[in-house]
Amino acid sequence: MNPSIDQVAQKPKSVANLFWAMTSLALQGFGGIFPISRKVIVEERRWLTNQEFVEEWAVAQVLPGPNIVNLAVMLGARYFGLRGALASIAGIFLFPSIVLILMAIFFEQMQDIPEVAGALQGMGAVAAGLIAGSAIKLASGLKGHPITFLGSMVFMGIAFLSLAIFKISLILVLFGLGFISVWLTYRRISALRKGPPLS
Amino acid sequence: MVDISPDICASEGATLVMNPIQASDWLTVALQFAGLSLFSIGGAIALLPEMHRFFIDDHGWMTEKQFNSGLALAQASPGPNALMLAMMGWYFGLNATAVGSSPYALAILGFLMTISCALIPTCTLAYTATSWVQKNSEKIFVIAFKQGMAPVVIGAMMASSWIVSSHNANYEIYWPNWALTIVTILLFSFTRAHILVLLLGGALVGATGVIK
């Protein structure tokens, strides 16, 4: 499975180089970090081709935890082992944490000013909209799902109602509903693979 | 202004009185983050409903307003969404601070504790599992797991958005909040408006005082 050689793969020169690349990526990521991480890793640094990036991202998504952190661990480990993985994580979190703590202290000092408190409430309402908007964008990716788009919508809807309205715990929903969904998907994919011989 | 009149909160289970935080509660929080992080398939956002239940409904260690402020600050600040979890630790630490002691030491400790507890298990797993998953990425069960979980995870994300909004259930008072959230969903879905522009717009609208 050699990656296509349409593009000379670059490598991070050093652990420090990796750290600063992750720092720059994290500091540019407002809200969703996916678009900017693809831009930095594929277009600017050229460590992965587009296709490799998608494959790595898929693996990062299977694992629990923030996708971007999993991706950083995987990339760091590939180039420099444990040191690389740690440098990647540090790059993702160090400066964003400092910025966030400073912002939190600033808001704690200023929250008695009605305009500042109001501004934060306004951003909160927008933040809720951004989460829903991201979910809707992801849902459009369910077209062509093995259990059909409609089937996946049903599972999405039940998950939403269980958590939002009936306040069932997430672990129960992931393991109960998730298991059924994975099982149906598994059966469907197996059936498709056993059917007409396609590769 | 911060006070919410009692008749609004009389509806089910709105916690106004916060419980005092004991030293042993720090361990409870650490275990909650470490344990739950391994179930955060889809990222930190999928954990919001559970964290909301834990901090506000179950233990009363945080106000609804603080929970939402933490999310808003984490969104407005650069970096991964996982920092939302750190903001829960921040407010937990802030609320644990005794009157008169230095205001931010425990808050920063809470910030660092929750994000570390959330990351150590998942990063260890990612580090050890990477080669295995790559070797098996063509296997049906890996593909089925990834694709089968996707709709459930997306439903959980939508539930997160709902839970952040739904304490504003009194529509006569909170309709501007709902309007702003819905306008954001539409702008985000159908235009190329930058996230930062949307947040800035929200801040400006909020500064006028219409958002409760």
Tab-separated table of C-alpha atoms in Angstrom:
chain	number	residue	atom	x	y	z
A	1	MET	CA	0.000	0.000	0.000
A	2	ASN	CA	2.491	2.592	-1.153
A	3	PRO	CA	1.091	6.102	-1.126
A	4	SER	CA	0.882	7.456	-4.634
A	5	ILE	CA	4.053	9.331	-5.442
A	6	ASP	CA	2.308	12.321	-6.947
A	7	GLN	CA	3.814	14.474	-4.288
A	8	VAL	CA	7.113	14.192	-2.477
A	9	ALA	CA	6.182	13.514	1.145
A	10	GLN	CA	7.793	15.933	3.543
A	11	LYS	CA	8.622	15.047	7.109
A	12	PRO	CA	8.827	17.241	10.177
A	13	LYS	CA	12.497	18.090	10.592
A	14	SER	CA	12.558	17.721	14.358
A	15	VAL	CA	10.355	17.246	17.418
A	16	ALA	CA	10.424	21.032	17.878
A	17	ASN	CA	9.309	21.505	14.272
A	18	LEU	CA	6.356	19.180	14.948
A	19	PHE	CA	5.494	21.035	18.158
A	20	TRP	CA	5.400	24.432	16.427
A	21	ALA	CA	3.363	23.108	13.512
A	22	MET	CA	0.741	21.776	15.939
A	23	THR	CA	0.817	25.051	17.869
A	24	SER	CA	0.188	27.082	14.731
A	25	LEU	CA	-2.613	24.728	13.731
A	26	ALA	CA	-4.299	24.901	17.127
A	27	LEU	CA	-4.058	28.688	17.399
A	28	GLN	CA	-5.800	29.080	14.033
A	29	GLY	CA	-8.656	26.748	14.939
A	30	PHE	CA	-11.734	28.582	16.127
A	31	GLY	CA	-14.695	26.320	16.790
A	32	GLY	CA	-14.051	23.567	14.279
A	33	ILE	CA	-10.422	22.557	13.921
A	34	PHE	CA	-10.892	20.067	11.068
A	35	PRO	CA	-10.623	22.483	8.100
A	36	ILE	CA	-7.533	24.239	9.409
A	37	SER	CA	-5.752	21.012	10.361
A	38	ARG	CA	-6.185	19.668	6.831
A	39	LYS	CA	-4.853	22.931	5.410
A	40	VAL	CA	-1.776	22.991	7.636
A	41	ILE	CA	-0.878	19.281	7.418
A	42	VAL	CA	-1.649	18.699	3.736
A	43	GLU	CA	-1.162	22.058	2.019
A	44	GLU	CA	1.331	23.962	4.114
A	45	ARG	CA	3.575	21.277	5.609
A	46	ARG	CA	2.874	18.526	3.058
A	47	TRP	CA	3.311	15.774	5.607
A	48	LEU	CA	0.358	13.840	4.204
A	49	THR	CA	-1.461	13.751	0.893
A	50	ASN	CA	-5.182	14.473	0.899
A	51	GLN	CA	-5.975	10.782	0.709
A	52	GLU	CA	-3.609	9.851	3.532
A	53	PHE	CA	-5.094	12.607	5.638
A	54	VAL	CA	-8.613	11.253	5.161
A	55	GLU	CA	-7.465	7.744	6.085
A	56	GLU	CA	-5.675	8.917	9.198
A	57	TRP	CA	-8.641	11.058	10.175
A	58	ALA	CA	-10.964	8.066	9.841
A	59	VAL	CA	-8.805	6.086	12.241
A	60	ALA	CA	-8.691	9.044	14.627
A	61	GLN	CA	-12.465	9.100	14.557
A	62	VAL	CA	-12.859	5.455	15.471
A	63	LEU	CA	-10.875	6.001	18.637
A	64	PRO	CA	-12.463	7.731	21.614
A	65	GLY	CA	-11.245	11.200	22.469
A	66	PRO	CA	-10.948	14.391	20.452
A	67	ASN	CA	-10.246	13.523	16.813
A	68	ILE	CA	-7.589	16.175	16.381
A	69	VAL	CA	-5.739	14.965	19.476
A	70	ASN	CA	-5.821	11.372	18.254
A	71	LEU	CA	-4.548	12.523	14.870
A	72	ALA	CA	-1.752	14.468	16.565
A	73	VAL	CA	-0.772	11.410	18.624
A	74	MET	CA	-0.738	9.202	15.529
A	75	LEU	CA	1.347	11.631	13.470
A	76	GLY	CA	3.756	12.328	16.298
A	77	ALA	CA	4.197	8.634	17.037
A	78	ARG	CA	4.807	7.848	13.377
A	79	TYR	CA	7.678	10.325	13.017
A	80	PHE	CA	9.323	10.406	16.445
A	81	GLY	CA	7.727	7.716	18.634
A	82	LEU	CA	6.607	8.619	22.128
A	83	ARG	CA	8.531	11.913	22.123
A	84	GLY	CA	6.749	12.938	18.949
A	85	ALA	CA	3.338	12.034	20.345
A	86	LEU	CA	3.961	14.061	23.500
A	87	ALA	CA	5.295	17.029	21.512
A	88	SER	CA	2.186	16.959	19.314
A	89	ILE	CA	-0.179	16.939	22.302
A	90	ALA	CA	1.770	19.739	23.965
A	91	GLY	CA	1.617	21.764	20.753
A	92	ILE	CA	-2.130	21.325	20.481
A	93	PHE	CA	-2.821	22.346	24.082
A	94	LEU	CA	-0.104	24.561	25.562
A	95	PHE	CA	-0.774	27.954	23.981
A	96	PRO	CA	-4.547	27.531	23.516
A	97	SER	CA	-4.789	26.720	27.251
A	98	ILE	CA	-2.903	29.872	28.181
A	99	VAL	CA	-5.104	31.989	25.899
A	100	LEU	CA	-8.272	30.409	27.311
A	101	ILE	CA	-7.210	30.877	30.952
A	102	LEU	CA	-6.419	34.532	30.276
A	103	MET	CA	-9.801	34.995	28.608
A	104	ALA	CA	-11.547	33.277	31.521
A	105	ILE	CA	-9.806	35.539	34.049
A	106	PHE	CA	-10.680	38.584	31.934
A	107	PHE	CA	-14.360	37.584	31.862
A	108	GLU	CA	-14.365	36.838	35.580
A	109	GLN	CA	-13.153	40.401	36.228
A	110	MET	CA	-15.476	42.004	33.728
A	111	GLN	CA	-18.646	39.994	34.133
A	112	ASP	CA	-20.280	42.638	36.337
A	113	ILE	CA	-20.275	44.994	33.365
A	114	PRO	CA	-23.637	44.288	31.734
A	115	GLU	CA	-22.295	44.631	28.182
A	116	VAL	CA	-19.573	42.026	28.812
A	117	ALA	CA	-21.963	39.596	30.492
A	118	GLY	CA	-24.411	40.154	27.631
A	119	ALA	CA	-21.716	39.597	25.020
A	120	LEU	CA	-20.847	36.244	26.573
A	121	GLN	CA	-24.535	35.234	26.639
A	122	GLY	CA	-24.740	36.185	22.968
A	123	MET	CA	-21.672	34.106	22.129
A	124	GLY	CA	-23.201	31.225	24.090
A	125	ALA	CA	-26.310	31.289	21.919
A	126	VAL	CA	-24.103	31.368	18.807
A	127	ALA	CA	-21.968	28.521	20.183
A	128	ALA	CA	-25.091	26.365	20.580
A	129	GLY	CA	-25.962	27.135	16.964
A	130	LEU	CA	-22.442	26.234	15.795
A	131	ILE	CA	-22.657	22.826	17.463
A	132	ALA	CA	-26.023	22.105	15.845
A	133	GLY	CA	-24.759	23.421	12.500
A	134	SER	CA	-21.688	21.154	12.624
A	135	ALA	CA	-23.912	18.184	13.430
A	136	ILE	CA	-26.136	18.987	10.442
A	137	LYS	CA	-23.071	19.198	8.171
A	138	LEU	CA	-21.887	15.819	9.435
A	139	ALA	CA	-25.374	14.340	8.992
A	140	SER	CA	-25.241	15.115	5.278
A	141	GLY	CA	-22.297	12.701	5.180
A	142	LEU	CA	-24.639	9.852	6.156
A	143	LYS	CA	-25.974	9.679	2.581
A	144	GLY	CA	-25.015	6.294	1.219
A	145	HIS	CA	-24.862	4.789	4.697
A	146	PRO	CA	-24.983	0.953	4.620
A	147	ILE	CA	-28.281	0.914	6.546
A	148	THR	CA	-29.631	3.599	4.158
A	149	PHE	CA	-29.835	7.314	4.788
A	150	LEU	CA	-33.314	6.950	6.292
A	151	GLY	CA	-32.148	4.184	8.632
A	152	SER	CA	-29.238	6.272	9.873
A	153	MET	CA	-31.604	9.235	10.391
A	154	VAL	CA	-33.784	7.031	12.596
A	155	PHE	CA	-30.808	6.121	14.774
A	156	MET	CA	-29.725	9.761	14.892
A	157	GLY	CA	-33.226	10.821	15.938
A	158	ILE	CA	-33.513	8.177	18.668
A	159	ALA	CA	-30.078	9.157	20.005
A	160	PHE	CA	-31.120	12.824	20.080
A	161	LEU	CA	-34.417	12.134	21.870
A	162	SER	CA	-32.842	9.729	24.383
A	163	LEU	CA	-30.227	12.260	25.409
A	164	ALA	CA	-32.005	15.599	25.008
A	165	ILE	CA	-35.556	14.772	26.120
A	166	PHE	CA	-35.376	11.580	28.177
A	167	LYS	CA	-31.942	12.389	29.685
A	168	ILE	CA	-30.654	8.845	29.345
A	169	SER	CA	-26.946	8.524	30.070
A	170	LEU	CA	-24.578	8.730	27.116
A	171	ILE	CA	-22.841	5.442	27.900
A	172	LEU	CA	-26.174	3.605	27.748
A	173	VAL	CA	-27.046	5.260	24.445
A	174	LEU	CA	-23.629	4.548	22.893
A	175	PHE	CA	-23.553	0.950	24.023
A	176	GLY	CA	-27.242	0.107	23.594
A	177	LEU	CA	-28.317	2.055	20.540
A	178	GLY	CA	-24.772	2.181	19.154
A	179	PHE	CA	-24.464	-1.594	19.379
A	180	ILE	CA	-27.684	-2.149	17.437
A	181	SER	CA	-26.607	0.350	14.788
A	182	VAL	CA	-23.119	-1.178	14.460
A	183	TRP	CA	-24.596	-4.676	14.313
A	184	LEU	CA	-27.048	-3.753	11.529
A	185	THR	CA	-24.274	-1.952	9.653
A	186	TYR	CA	-21.988	-4.965	10.021
A	187	ARG	CA	-24.652	-7.326	8.658
A	188	ARG	CA	-25.351	-5.029	5.745
A	189	ILE	CA	-21.687	-4.650	4.794
A	190	SER	CA	-21.085	-8.407	5.086
A	191	ALA	CA	-24.099	-9.100	2.892
A	192	LEU	CA	-22.856	-6.615	0.304
A	193	ARG	CA	-19.395	-8.147	0.294
A	194	LYS	CA	-20.687	-11.701	-0.018
A	195	GLY	CA	-23.077	-10.687	-2.793
A	196	PRO	CA	-21.797	-9.854	-6.257
A	197	PRO	CA	-18.014	-10.212	-6.260
A	198	LEU	CA	-16.679	-6.716	-6.125
A	199	SER	CA	-13.408	-5.546	-4.766
B	1	MET	CA	-29.616	41.055	36.930
B	2	VAL	CA	-28.024	37.676	37.464
B	3	ASP	CA	-30.868	36.665	39.755
B	4	ILE	CA	-33.505	34.650	38.020
B	5	SER	CA	-36.951	35.117	39.454
B	6	PRO	CA	-38.227	32.004	41.229
B	7	ASP	CA	-41.275	31.417	39.029
B	8	ILE	CA	-39.048	30.860	36.019
B	9	CYS	CA	-36.973	28.273	37.805
B	10	ALA	CA	-39.881	26.544	39.477
B	11	SER	CA	-39.969	24.245	36.460
B	12	GLU	CA	-38.448	20.828	36.952
B	13	GLY	CA	-35.090	20.481	38.614
B	14	ALA	CA	-33.482	23.849	37.918
B	15	THR	CA	-30.677	23.951	40.436
B	16	LEU	CA	-30.143	27.383	41.859
B	17	VAL	CA	-28.577	26.571	45.187
B	18	MET	CA	-25.095	25.260	44.635
B	19	ASN	CA	-23.698	22.557	46.869
B	20	PRO	CA	-20.467	23.271	48.730
B	21	ILE	CA	-17.485	21.413	47.290
B	22	GLN	CA	-15.495	19.092	49.586
B	23	ALA	CA	-11.891	18.047	49.030
B	24	SER	CA	-12.982	14.502	48.165
B	25	ASP	CA	-15.203	15.849	45.393
B	26	TRP	CA	-12.064	16.571	43.375
B	27	LEU	CA	-11.463	12.843	43.135
B	28	THR	CA	-15.050	12.288	42.002
B	29	VAL	CA	-14.578	14.843	39.235
B	30	ALA	CA	-11.197	13.385	38.202
B	31	LEU	CA	-12.708	9.902	37.955
B	32	GLN	CA	-15.717	11.212	36.028
B	33	PHE	CA	-13.466	12.773	33.368
B	34	ALA	CA	-11.021	9.864	33.194
B	35	GLY	CA	-13.802	7.288	33.015
B	36	LEU	CA	-16.029	9.090	30.572
B	37	SER	CA	-13.220	10.134	28.235
B	38	LEU	CA	-12.946	6.595	26.909
B	39	PHE	CA	-16.557	6.880	25.749
B	40	SER	CA	-16.065	10.193	23.995
B	41	ILE	CA	-16.264	8.760	20.505
B	42	GLY	CA	-17.010	11.796	18.373
B	43	GLY	CA	-15.099	14.127	20.630
B	44	ALA	CA	-15.719	16.262	23.641
B	45	ILE	CA	-19.029	17.658	22.394
B	46	ALA	CA	-20.663	14.250	22.690
B	47	LEU	CA	-19.946	14.336	26.436
B	48	LEU	CA	-21.798	17.595	27.109
B	49	PRO	CA	-25.180	16.060	28.044
B	50	GLU	CA	-23.499	13.720	30.528
B	51	MET	CA	-21.315	16.478	32.012
B	52	HIS	CA	-24.310	18.788	32.314
B	53	ARG	CA	-26.176	16.076	34.234
B	54	PHE	CA	-23.149	15.406	36.438
B	55	PHE	CA	-22.242	18.978	37.423
B	56	ILE	CA	-25.645	20.641	37.540
B	57	ASP	CA	-28.448	18.109	38.008
B	58	ASP	CA	-26.660	15.448	40.078
B	59	HIS	CA	-24.230	17.445	42.220
B	60	GLY	CA	-25.112	21.130	41.963
B	61	TRP	CA	-21.469	22.153	41.709
B	62	MET	CA	-21.972	24.667	38.941
B	63	THR	CA	-24.649	27.038	37.724
B	64	GLU	CA	-26.273	26.763	34.347
B	65	LYS	CA	-24.824	30.171	33.497
B	66	GLN	CA	-21.291	29.068	34.354
B	67	PHE	CA	-21.641	25.896	32.305
B	68	ASN	CA	-22.737	27.910	29.283
B	69	SER	CA	-20.116	30.625	29.823
B	70	GLY	CA	-17.459	27.926	29.790
B	71	LEU	CA	-18.694	26.578	26.476
B	72	ALA	CA	-18.902	30.066	24.983
B	73	LEU	CA	-15.386	30.981	26.128
B	74	ALA	CA	-13.930	27.727	24.805
B	75	GLN	CA	-15.654	28.307	21.455
B	76	ALA	CA	-14.512	31.914	21.260
B	77	SER	CA	-10.921	30.972	22.021
B	78	PRO	CA	-8.650	29.133	19.550
B	79	GLY	CA	-7.811	25.486	20.043
B	80	PRO	CA	-9.489	22.112	20.181
B	81	ASN	CA	-13.087	21.738	21.379
B	82	ALA	CA	-11.802	19.475	24.144
B	83	LEU	CA	-10.938	22.649	26.055
B	84	MET	CA	-14.666	22.910	26.830
B	85	LEU	CA	-14.004	20.146	29.348
B	86	ALA	CA	-11.206	22.184	30.900
B	87	MET	CA	-13.623	25.081	31.418
B	88	MET	CA	-15.843	22.809	33.514
B	89	GLY	CA	-12.815	22.162	35.716
B	90	TRP	CA	-12.200	25.913	35.776
B	91	TYR	CA	-15.644	26.729	37.181
B	92	PHE	CA	-15.554	23.748	39.517
B	93	GLY	CA	-12.277	25.069	40.966
B	94	LEU	CA	-13.613	28.602	41.092
B	95	ASN	CA	-16.664	27.442	43.046
B	96	ALA	CA	-14.454	25.424	45.400
B	97	THR	CA	-12.400	28.516	46.247
B	98	ALA	CA	-12.932	29.710	49.799
B	99	VAL	CA	-13.923	33.342	50.231
B	100	GLY	CA	-10.819	35.467	50.612
B	101	SER	CA	-8.262	33.065	49.151
B	102	SER	CA	-6.442	33.747	45.916
B	103	PRO	CA	-9.134	33.614	43.274
B	104	TYR	CA	-7.628	31.652	40.397
B	105	ALA	CA	-5.282	29.042	41.899
B	106	LEU	CA	-7.976	26.370	42.319
B	107	ALA	CA	-9.627	27.352	39.056
B	108	ILE	CA	-6.369	26.764	37.160
B	109	LEU	CA	-5.844	23.529	39.073
B	110	GLY	CA	-9.342	22.388	38.071
B	111	PHE	CA	-8.656	23.398	34.470
B	112	LEU	CA	-5.458	21.349	34.324
B	113	MET	CA	-6.910	18.419	36.251
B	114	THR	CA	-9.980	17.896	34.074
B	115	ILE	CA	-8.164	18.230	30.754
B	116	SER	CA	-5.376	15.879	31.905
B	117	CYS	CA	-7.845	13.305	33.208
B	118	ALA	CA	-9.764	13.488	29.941
B	119	LEU	CA	-6.652	13.165	27.766
B	120	ILE	CA	-4.417	10.610	29.476
B	121	PRO	CA	-6.649	7.561	28.877
B	122	THR	CA	-7.577	8.470	25.305
B	123	CYS	CA	-4.057	9.447	24.271
B	124	THR	CA	-2.657	6.237	25.733
B	125	LEU	CA	-5.257	4.286	23.810
B	126	ALA	CA	-4.579	6.204	20.603
B	127	TYR	CA	-0.845	5.636	20.989
B	128	THR	CA	-1.145	1.893	21.529
B	129	ALA	CA	-4.031	1.253	19.160
B	130	THR	CA	-2.745	3.190	16.151
B	131	SER	CA	-0.777	0.387	14.565
B	132	TRP	CA	-3.473	-2.189	15.284
B	133	VAL	CA	-6.260	-0.138	13.772
B	134	GLN	CA	-4.188	0.681	10.709
B	135	LYS	CA	-3.449	-2.985	10.162
B	136	ASN	CA	-7.157	-3.822	10.390
B	137	SER	CA	-8.629	-0.779	8.698
B	138	GLU	CA	-9.983	-2.899	5.826
B	139	LYS	CA	-11.732	-5.357	8.154
B	140	ILE	CA	-15.517	-5.252	8.176
B	141	PHE	CA	-15.864	-4.826	11.920
B	142	VAL	CA	-13.709	-1.711	11.962
B	143	ILE	CA	-15.648	-0.166	9.085
B	144	ALA	CA	-18.983	-1.236	10.598
B	145	PHE	CA	-18.054	0.206	13.966
B	146	LYS	CA	-17.059	3.539	12.478
B	147	GLN	CA	-20.078	3.847	10.181
B	148	GLY	CA	-22.566	2.349	12.621
B	149	MET	CA	-21.585	4.706	15.409
B	150	ALA	CA	-21.727	7.797	13.176
B	151	PRO	CA	-25.505	8.480	13.342
B	152	VAL	CA	-25.609	7.923	17.112
B	153	VAL	CA	-22.684	10.288	17.610
B	154	ILE	CA	-24.270	12.965	15.415
B	155	GLY	CA	-27.511	12.616	17.399
B	156	ALA	CA	-25.479	13.155	20.566
B	157	MET	CA	-23.987	16.338	19.106
B	158	MET	CA	-27.451	17.670	18.340
B	159	ALA	CA	-28.544	16.797	21.870
B	160	SER	CA	-25.586	18.813	23.173
B	161	SER	CA	-26.782	21.880	21.312
B	162	TRP	CA	-30.316	21.319	22.583
B	163	ILE	CA	-29.213	20.976	26.204
B	164	VAL	CA	-27.214	24.185	26.037
B	165	SER	CA	-30.322	26.005	24.784
B	166	SER	CA	-33.132	24.271	26.623
B	167	HIS	CA	-32.764	25.942	30.006
B	168	ASN	CA	-34.188	28.907	28.141
B	169	ALA	CA	-37.509	27.050	27.957
B	170	ASN	CA	-39.572	30.130	28.810
B	171	TYR	CA	-40.010	31.323	25.245
B	172	GLU	CA	-41.653	34.631	26.093
B	173	ILE	CA	-38.500	35.749	27.878
B	174	TYR	CA	-35.838	33.858	25.989
B	175	TRP	CA	-37.061	34.128	22.397
B	176	PRO	CA	-34.076	36.323	21.430
B	177	ASN	CA	-31.728	33.524	22.546
B	178	TRP	CA	-33.550	30.983	20.410
B	179	ALA	CA	-33.689	33.382	17.478
B	180	LEU	CA	-29.930	33.976	17.659
B	181	THR	CA	-29.208	30.239	17.858
B	182	ILE	CA	-31.465	29.468	14.896
B	183	VAL	CA	-30.036	32.312	12.802
B	184	THR	CA	-26.557	30.930	13.580
B	185	ILE	CA	-27.555	27.435	12.432
B	186	LEU	CA	-28.893	28.874	9.157
B	187	LEU	CA	-25.882	31.136	8.513
B	188	PHE	CA	-23.437	28.356	9.385
B	189	SER	CA	-25.208	25.772	7.223
B	190	PHE	CA	-26.008	27.852	4.155
B	191	THR	CA	-23.331	30.540	3.942
B	192	ARG	CA	-19.558	30.541	4.201
B	193	ALA	CA	-19.632	32.903	7.163
B	194	HIS	CA	-16.524	32.419	9.301
B	195	ILE	CA	-17.042	31.008	12.782
B	196	LEU	CA	-15.211	33.978	14.275
B	197	VAL	CA	-17.488	36.429	12.474
B	198	LEU	CA	-20.538	34.601	13.824
B	199	LEU	CA	-19.182	34.649	17.389
B	200	LEU	CA	-18.316	38.326	17.088
B	201	GLY	CA	-21.821	39.023	15.799
B	202	GLY	CA	-23.248	37.115	18.757
B	203	ALA	CA	-21.102	39.173	21.140
B	204	LEU	CA	-22.320	42.428	19.594
B	205	VAL	CA	-25.976	41.377	19.698
B	206	GLY	CA	-25.502	40.188	23.291
B	207	ALA	CA	-23.778	43.426	24.379
B	208	THR	CA	-26.985	45.329	23.600
B	209	GLY	CA	-28.626	43.344	26.369
B	210	VAL	CA	-31.342	41.568	24.391
B	211	ILE	CA	-29.939	38.089	25.130
B	212	LYS	CA	-31.009	37.039	28.626
